[in-house]
């Protein structure tokens, strides 16, 4: 029995070493396997969602992954993640990179590494039209958001007396608003605007312009200490900024003729150190 335990521990140790070695150089590993596995959202319109015609996952985040895989000379495999599952999936080695509307925070950066900022937005609310004039109108109310998001944490801080109901994704939170189960949905403006644009009853709702509770810079997430990959990704997205490819991806989705159907202003540039 004791020997079996020792053997088991030894196996665990070797297994641990192997996965640590894997984690240490995902770039080399991806090149060897010929595939980069990216964790993306599949129900976040504009960023990662299933195209009704092709049934493929498409969006701004997906296009960044495509550009990175192309530069690497490997195929891209997409795996759906949610706000709550993305970090555990990365740390467990099931995906190589997160491209999923993910905000760079100091708390998250203790567990994973981030690229430079490749998208910038801020947190807002969708409410029933005319119902909410100021942030305080929402305190003490039920508000929907997604599990494992900064939106959840920011809302709890900004509205200490509100009841925050966390769903797996934002379309589910929006459904709760349509059903009258919550009075507002909160997350990044970029996500809310895309969800509202797709809603058949959109005229009933609004995103109050003056109620904004945080800045949300998005970064691509990689395993902690996975330096070669982080450097490669940063060099690639800086190059994409310089060549205009990054702006083109933005315009493809959110420009006047963008595929998302909403128009956003590009208020950021991809720069080193951010
Ligand atoms: N950007 C925020 C976050 O990283 C909200 C959007 C999301 O849940 O992905 O948590």
mmCIF file of C-alpha atoms and ligand atoms in Angstrom:
data_model
loop_
_atom_site.group_PDB
_atom_site.id
_atom_site.type_symbol
_atom_site.label_atom_id
_atom_site.label_comp_id
_atom_site.label_asym_id
_atom_site.label_seq_id
_atom_site.Cartn_x
_atom_site.Cartn_y
_atom_site.Cartn_z
ATOM 1 C CA UNK A 1 0.000 0.000 0.000
ATOM 2 C CA UNK A 2 2.730 2.356 1.048
ATOM 3 C CA UNK A 3 4.738 1.569 -2.084
ATOM 4 C CA UNK A 4 1.710 2.223 -4.242
ATOM 5 C CA UNK A 5 1.238 5.595 -2.549
ATOM 6 C CA UNK A 6 4.882 6.483 -3.150
ATOM 7 C CA UNK A 7 4.595 5.407 -6.776
ATOM 8 C CA UNK A 8 1.426 7.429 -7.161
ATOM 9 C CA UNK A 9 3.078 10.502 -5.648
ATOM 10 C CA UNK A 10 6.071 10.053 -7.947
ATOM 11 C CA UNK A 11 3.771 9.825 -10.959
ATOM 12 C CA UNK A 12 1.939 12.952 -9.846
ATOM 13 C CA UNK A 13 5.280 14.712 -9.469
ATOM 14 C CA UNK A 14 6.465 13.704 -12.935
ATOM 15 C CA UNK A 15 3.074 14.659 -14.363
ATOM 16 C CA UNK A 16 3.362 18.020 -12.635
ATOM 17 C CA UNK A 17 6.836 18.561 -14.078
ATOM 18 C CA UNK A 18 5.588 17.713 -17.559
ATOM 19 C CA UNK A 19 2.709 20.167 -17.372
ATOM 20 C CA UNK A 20 5.021 22.809 -15.888
ATOM 21 C CA UNK A 21 7.375 22.238 -18.817
ATOM 22 C CA UNK A 22 4.421 22.558 -21.175
ATOM 23 C CA UNK A 23 3.315 25.749 -19.486
ATOM 24 C CA UNK A 24 6.801 27.165 -19.739
ATOM 25 C CA UNK A 25 6.960 27.233 -23.530
ATOM 26 C CA UNK A 26 3.550 27.100 -25.145
ATOM 27 C CA UNK A 27 4.927 28.843 -28.236
ATOM 28 C CA UNK A 28 7.397 26.029 -28.985
ATOM 29 C CA UNK A 29 4.755 23.439 -28.126
ATOM 30 C CA UNK A 30 2.127 25.026 -30.395
ATOM 31 C CA UNK A 31 4.629 25.188 -33.269
ATOM 32 C CA UNK A 32 5.521 21.542 -32.739
ATOM 33 C CA UNK A 33 1.878 20.450 -32.693
ATOM 34 C CA UNK A 34 0.945 22.864 -35.461
ATOM 35 C CA UNK A 35 -2.000 24.244 -33.535
ATOM 36 C CA UNK A 36 -2.801 27.091 -31.162
ATOM 37 C CA UNK A 37 -5.807 26.439 -28.918
ATOM 38 C CA UNK A 38 -7.667 29.629 -28.020
ATOM 39 C CA UNK A 39 -10.402 30.006 -25.421
ATOM 40 C CA UNK A 40 -13.050 32.364 -26.786
ATOM 41 C CA UNK A 41 -16.599 33.314 -25.869
ATOM 42 C CA UNK A 42 -19.387 31.806 -27.992
ATOM 43 C CA UNK A 43 -22.291 33.950 -26.827
ATOM 44 C CA UNK A 44 -20.855 37.448 -26.737
ATOM 45 C CA UNK A 45 -21.996 39.253 -29.895
ATOM 46 C CA UNK A 46 -19.267 41.274 -31.598
ATOM 47 C CA UNK A 47 -16.412 39.500 -29.792
ATOM 48 C CA UNK A 48 -17.061 35.744 -29.854
ATOM 49 C CA UNK A 49 -20.407 34.307 -30.969
ATOM 50 C CA UNK A 50 -21.801 31.693 -33.318
ATOM 51 C CA UNK A 51 -22.536 32.978 -36.804
ATOM 52 C CA UNK A 52 -26.079 31.888 -37.653
ATOM 53 C CA UNK A 53 -25.215 30.990 -41.246
ATOM 54 C CA UNK A 54 -21.842 29.302 -40.959
ATOM 55 C CA UNK A 55 -22.257 27.991 -37.357
ATOM 56 C CA UNK A 56 -18.669 29.097 -36.746
ATOM 57 C CA UNK A 57 -17.478 31.175 -33.826
ATOM 58 C CA UNK A 58 -16.637 34.658 -35.087
ATOM 59 C CA UNK A 59 -15.851 38.086 -33.658
ATOM 60 C CA UNK A 60 -13.216 40.669 -32.808
ATOM 61 C CA UNK A 61 -11.490 38.335 -30.328
ATOM 62 C CA UNK A 62 -11.508 35.477 -32.840
ATOM 63 C CA UNK A 63 -9.897 37.673 -35.513
ATOM 64 C CA UNK A 64 -7.040 38.528 -33.157
ATOM 65 C CA UNK A 65 -6.502 34.800 -32.529
ATOM 66 C CA UNK A 66 -6.537 34.122 -36.285
ATOM 67 C CA UNK A 67 -3.876 36.786 -36.873
ATOM 68 C CA UNK A 68 -1.672 35.415 -34.079
ATOM 69 C CA UNK A 69 -1.976 31.789 -35.274
ATOM 70 C CA UNK A 70 -1.232 32.899 -38.844
ATOM 71 C CA UNK A 71 1.887 34.745 -37.728
ATOM 72 C CA UNK A 72 2.923 31.625 -35.789
ATOM 73 C CA UNK A 73 2.361 29.481 -38.858
ATOM 74 C CA UNK A 74 -0.054 27.127 -37.087
ATOM 75 C CA UNK A 75 -3.732 26.212 -37.273
ATOM 76 C CA UNK A 76 -6.200 27.780 -34.863
ATOM 77 C CA UNK A 77 -8.520 25.727 -32.715
ATOM 78 C CA UNK A 78 -11.277 27.540 -30.830
ATOM 79 C CA UNK A 79 -12.704 26.294 -27.544
ATOM 80 C CA UNK A 80 -15.653 28.078 -25.934
ATOM 81 C CA UNK A 81 -15.106 29.482 -22.449
ATOM 82 C CA UNK A 82 -17.207 31.610 -20.127
ATOM 83 C CA UNK A 83 -16.110 34.428 -17.845
ATOM 84 C CA UNK A 84 -15.928 31.942 -14.970
ATOM 85 C CA UNK A 85 -14.185 29.073 -16.798
ATOM 86 C CA UNK A 86 -11.544 30.930 -18.836
ATOM 87 C CA UNK A 87 -8.811 31.153 -16.177
ATOM 88 C CA UNK A 88 -9.230 27.596 -14.827
ATOM 89 C CA UNK A 89 -9.202 26.250 -18.415
ATOM 90 C CA UNK A 90 -5.968 28.098 -19.164
ATOM 91 C CA UNK A 91 -4.260 27.067 -15.943
ATOM 92 C CA UNK A 92 -5.316 23.425 -16.452
ATOM 93 C CA UNK A 93 -3.675 23.471 -19.897
ATOM 94 C CA UNK A 94 -6.906 22.936 -21.863
ATOM 95 C CA UNK A 95 -6.358 26.142 -23.825
ATOM 96 C CA UNK A 96 -3.162 28.035 -24.728
ATOM 97 C CA UNK A 97 -4.501 31.581 -24.747
ATOM 98 C CA UNK A 98 -7.622 33.440 -23.613
ATOM 99 C CA UNK A 99 -9.223 35.904 -26.032
ATOM 100 C CA UNK A 100 -12.526 36.477 -24.306
ATOM 101 C CA UNK A 101 -13.415 40.117 -23.502
ATOM 102 C CA UNK A 102 -11.126 39.777 -20.521
ATOM 103 C CA UNK A 103 -10.092 42.796 -18.506
ATOM 104 C CA UNK A 104 -6.521 43.092 -17.274
ATOM 105 C CA UNK A 105 -6.596 43.392 -13.474
ATOM 106 C CA UNK A 106 -3.889 43.215 -10.813
ATOM 107 C CA UNK A 107 -5.803 40.402 -9.093
ATOM 108 C CA UNK A 108 -5.922 38.264 -12.245
ATOM 109 C CA UNK A 109 -2.300 39.107 -13.059
ATOM 110 C CA UNK A 110 -1.262 37.223 -9.933
ATOM 111 C CA UNK A 111 -2.450 34.018 -11.609
ATOM 112 C CA UNK A 112 -1.933 34.599 -15.330
ATOM 113 C CA UNK A 113 0.022 36.910 -17.660
ATOM 114 C CA UNK A 114 -1.605 39.416 -19.999
ATOM 115 C CA UNK A 115 -0.676 40.898 -23.370
ATOM 116 C CA UNK A 116 -0.779 44.641 -23.972
ATOM 117 C CA UNK A 117 -4.291 46.111 -24.123
ATOM 118 C CA UNK A 118 -5.954 45.235 -27.445
ATOM 119 C CA UNK A 119 -9.408 46.719 -26.738
ATOM 120 C CA UNK A 120 -10.694 49.339 -24.347
ATOM 121 C CA UNK A 121 -14.155 49.976 -22.932
ATOM 122 C CA UNK A 122 -15.944 50.711 -19.645
ATOM 123 C CA UNK A 123 -18.723 49.228 -17.548
ATOM 124 C CA UNK A 124 -22.304 50.442 -18.027
ATOM 125 C CA UNK A 125 -25.907 49.260 -17.586
ATOM 126 C CA UNK A 126 -28.854 48.304 -19.789
ATOM 127 C CA UNK A 127 -32.074 49.445 -18.117
ATOM 128 C CA UNK A 128 -35.714 49.845 -19.023
ATOM 129 C CA UNK A 129 -36.057 53.073 -21.004
ATOM 130 C CA UNK A 130 -36.452 56.134 -18.782
ATOM 131 C CA UNK A 131 -36.359 54.100 -15.539
ATOM 132 C CA UNK A 132 -32.898 55.055 -14.350
ATOM 133 C CA UNK A 133 -31.439 58.560 -14.245
ATOM 134 C CA UNK A 134 -28.469 58.083 -11.941
ATOM 135 C CA UNK A 135 -26.447 55.260 -10.405
ATOM 136 C CA UNK A 136 -28.216 55.597 -7.025
ATOM 137 C CA UNK A 137 -31.534 54.669 -8.712
ATOM 138 C CA UNK A 138 -30.133 51.138 -9.053
ATOM 139 C CA UNK A 139 -29.078 50.641 -5.451
ATOM 140 C CA UNK A 140 -31.195 48.130 -3.559
ATOM 141 C CA UNK A 141 -32.390 46.638 -6.874
ATOM 142 C CA UNK A 142 -31.773 43.298 -8.602
ATOM 143 C CA UNK A 143 -29.109 43.505 -11.292
ATOM 144 C CA UNK A 144 -27.938 40.794 -13.679
ATOM 145 C CA UNK A 145 -24.391 40.128 -14.825
ATOM 146 C CA UNK A 146 -22.034 37.151 -15.465
ATOM 147 C CA UNK A 147 -20.238 34.906 -13.000
ATOM 148 C CA UNK A 148 -16.497 35.408 -12.699
ATOM 149 C CA UNK A 149 -16.493 38.865 -14.301
ATOM 150 C CA UNK A 150 -15.092 42.184 -13.196
ATOM 151 C CA UNK A 151 -18.635 43.451 -13.857
ATOM 152 C CA UNK A 152 -19.854 41.405 -10.902
ATOM 153 C CA UNK A 153 -17.157 42.792 -8.590
ATOM 154 C CA UNK A 154 -17.492 46.412 -9.757
ATOM 155 C CA UNK A 155 -21.281 46.321 -9.405
ATOM 156 C CA UNK A 156 -21.042 45.008 -5.839
ATOM 157 C CA UNK A 157 -18.693 47.862 -4.960
ATOM 158 C CA UNK A 158 -20.633 50.604 -6.747
ATOM 159 C CA UNK A 159 -24.046 49.414 -5.507
ATOM 160 C CA UNK A 160 -23.523 47.872 -2.060
ATOM 161 C CA UNK A 161 -27.253 47.453 -1.396
ATOM 162 C CA UNK A 162 -28.134 45.904 -4.742
ATOM 163 C CA UNK A 163 -28.662 42.169 -5.254
ATOM 164 C CA UNK A 164 -26.299 41.050 -7.981
ATOM 165 C CA UNK A 165 -27.544 37.963 -9.855
ATOM 166 C CA UNK A 166 -24.764 36.261 -11.788
ATOM 167 C CA UNK A 167 -25.532 34.178 -14.876
ATOM 168 C CA UNK A 168 -23.232 32.058 -17.051
ATOM 169 C CA UNK A 169 -23.282 34.661 -19.800
ATOM 170 C CA UNK A 170 -24.675 38.084 -20.650
ATOM 171 C CA UNK A 171 -27.480 37.009 -23.025
ATOM 172 C CA UNK A 172 -28.929 35.032 -20.087
ATOM 173 C CA UNK A 173 -28.709 38.122 -17.882
ATOM 174 C CA UNK A 174 -30.461 40.121 -20.607
ATOM 175 C CA UNK A 175 -33.218 37.507 -20.821
ATOM 176 C CA UNK A 176 -33.764 38.019 -17.071
ATOM 177 C CA UNK A 177 -34.223 41.757 -17.763
ATOM 178 C CA UNK A 178 -36.720 41.002 -20.564
ATOM 179 C CA UNK A 179 -38.604 38.739 -18.140
ATOM 180 C CA UNK A 180 -38.631 41.396 -15.419
ATOM 181 C CA UNK A 181 -36.487 39.342 -13.054
ATOM 182 C CA UNK A 182 -33.823 42.061 -12.837
ATOM 183 C CA UNK A 183 -34.086 45.828 -13.443
ATOM 184 C CA UNK A 184 -30.733 46.143 -15.185
ATOM 185 C CA UNK A 185 -27.880 44.219 -16.777
ATOM 186 C CA UNK A 186 -24.360 45.405 -16.197
ATOM 187 C CA UNK A 187 -21.079 44.714 -17.969
ATOM 188 C CA UNK A 188 -18.773 46.350 -20.508
ATOM 189 C CA UNK A 189 -20.484 48.886 -22.771
ATOM 190 C CA UNK A 190 -19.019 47.086 -25.796
ATOM 191 C CA UNK A 191 -20.892 43.895 -24.848
ATOM 192 C CA UNK A 192 -24.139 45.616 -23.813
ATOM 193 C CA UNK A 193 -24.354 47.614 -27.041
ATOM 194 C CA UNK A 194 -23.943 44.441 -29.106
ATOM 195 C CA UNK A 195 -26.585 42.531 -27.119
ATOM 196 C CA UNK A 196 -29.066 45.387 -27.333
ATOM 197 C CA UNK A 197 -28.529 45.773 -31.086
ATOM 198 C CA UNK A 198 -29.584 42.148 -31.598
ATOM 199 C CA UNK A 199 -32.689 42.333 -29.353
ATOM 200 C CA UNK A 200 -36.020 42.327 -31.200
ATOM 201 C CA UNK A 201 -37.547 44.555 -28.469
ATOM 202 C CA UNK A 202 -34.580 46.934 -28.252
ATOM 203 C CA UNK A 203 -36.739 50.067 -28.213
ATOM 204 C CA UNK A 204 -37.822 49.201 -24.669
ATOM 205 C CA UNK A 205 -34.309 49.552 -23.281
ATOM 206 C CA UNK A 206 -31.402 51.972 -23.130
ATOM 207 C CA UNK A 207 -27.815 52.257 -21.946
ATOM 208 C CA UNK A 208 -27.813 55.446 -19.836
ATOM 209 C CA UNK A 209 -24.851 57.431 -21.200
ATOM 210 C CA UNK A 210 -23.753 59.026 -17.918
ATOM 211 C CA UNK A 211 -23.695 55.912 -15.763
ATOM 212 C CA UNK A 212 -20.247 54.361 -16.173
ATOM 213 C CA UNK A 213 -18.543 52.672 -13.227
ATOM 214 C CA UNK A 214 -15.133 51.473 -14.472
ATOM 215 C CA UNK A 215 -12.457 51.280 -17.164
ATOM 216 C CA UNK A 216 -12.069 47.839 -18.792
ATOM 217 C CA UNK A 217 -8.856 47.331 -20.792
ATOM 218 C CA UNK A 218 -8.900 43.910 -22.491
ATOM 219 C CA UNK A 219 -5.792 41.723 -22.586
ATOM 220 C CA UNK A 220 -5.053 38.296 -24.060
ATOM 221 C CA UNK A 221 -4.448 35.897 -21.182
ATOM 222 C CA UNK A 222 -1.585 33.397 -21.079
ATOM 223 C CA UNK A 223 -0.122 31.085 -18.464
ATOM 224 C CA UNK A 224 2.030 32.733 -15.833
ATOM 225 C CA UNK A 225 5.687 32.759 -16.866
ATOM 226 C CA UNK A 226 4.928 31.654 -20.451
ATOM 227 C CA UNK A 227 7.386 34.303 -21.594
ATOM 228 C CA UNK A 228 8.089 33.261 -25.178
ATOM 229 C CA UNK A 229 4.368 33.237 -25.992
ATOM 230 C CA UNK A 230 3.686 36.527 -24.207
ATOM 231 C CA UNK A 231 6.574 38.178 -26.091
ATOM 232 C CA UNK A 232 5.416 36.710 -29.394
ATOM 233 C CA UNK A 233 1.820 37.839 -28.878
ATOM 234 C CA UNK A 234 2.870 41.331 -27.802
ATOM 235 C CA UNK A 235 5.218 41.712 -30.779
ATOM 236 C CA UNK A 236 2.456 40.486 -33.111
ATOM 237 C CA UNK A 237 -0.245 42.844 -31.843
ATOM 238 C CA UNK A 238 2.160 45.825 -31.850
ATOM 239 C CA UNK A 239 3.010 44.976 -35.442
ATOM 240 C CA UNK A 240 -0.723 44.716 -36.218
ATOM 241 C CA UNK A 241 -1.206 48.204 -34.799
ATOM 242 C CA UNK A 242 1.630 49.564 -36.936
ATOM 243 C CA UNK A 243 0.465 47.906 -40.149
ATOM 244 C CA UNK A 244 -3.159 48.982 -39.646
ATOM 245 C CA UNK A 245 -4.383 45.378 -39.327
ATOM 246 C CA UNK A 246 -5.558 45.924 -35.727
ATOM 247 C CA UNK A 247 -7.597 48.960 -36.744
ATOM 248 C CA UNK A 248 -8.974 47.020 -39.696
ATOM 249 C CA UNK A 249 -10.235 44.270 -37.378
ATOM 250 C CA UNK A 250 -11.866 46.946 -35.206
ATOM 251 C CA UNK A 251 -13.504 48.550 -38.245
ATOM 252 C CA UNK A 252 -14.569 45.157 -39.641
ATOM 253 C CA UNK A 253 -16.666 44.697 -36.500
ATOM 254 C CA UNK A 254 -17.438 48.119 -35.089
ATOM 255 C CA UNK A 255 -16.805 50.622 -37.880
ATOM 256 C CA UNK A 256 -19.645 52.261 -39.857
ATOM 257 C CA UNK A 257 -19.923 49.194 -42.120
ATOM 258 C CA UNK A 258 -18.933 46.712 -39.419
ATOM 259 C CA UNK A 259 -20.366 43.204 -39.151
ATOM 260 C CA UNK A 260 -21.643 43.708 -35.588
ATOM 261 C CA UNK A 261 -24.169 46.325 -36.671
ATOM 262 C CA UNK A 262 -23.100 48.757 -33.941
ATOM 263 C CA UNK A 263 -20.643 51.599 -34.374
ATOM 264 C CA UNK A 264 -18.025 52.305 -31.743
ATOM 265 C CA UNK A 265 -15.229 54.806 -31.614
ATOM 266 C CA UNK A 266 -11.700 53.424 -31.421
ATOM 267 C CA UNK A 267 -10.475 55.407 -28.414
ATOM 268 C CA UNK A 268 -7.258 53.415 -27.971
ATOM 269 C CA UNK A 269 -4.122 52.283 -29.753
ATOM 270 C CA UNK A 270 -2.177 49.139 -28.981
ATOM 271 C CA UNK A 271 0.990 50.314 -27.263
ATOM 272 C CA UNK A 272 3.794 48.630 -25.341
ATOM 273 C CA UNK A 273 3.582 48.678 -21.582
ATOM 274 C CA UNK A 274 -0.174 48.774 -21.333
HETATM 275 N N1 LIG B 1 -14.340 42.545 -19.252
HETATM 276 C C1 LIG B 1 -14.969 42.069 -18.070
HETATM 277 C C2 LIG B 1 -14.251 40.899 -17.454
HETATM 278 O O1 LIG B 1 -13.194 40.575 -17.862
HETATM 279 C C3 LIG B 1 -16.435 41.725 -18.314
HETATM 280 C C4 LIG B 1 -16.696 40.904 -19.532
HETATM 281 C C5 LIG B 1 -16.526 39.420 -19.311
HETATM 282 O O2 LIG B 1 -17.118 38.884 -18.360
HETATM 283 O O3 LIG B 1 -15.819 38.805 -20.080
HETATM 284 O O4 LIG B 1 -14.658 40.283 -16.537
#
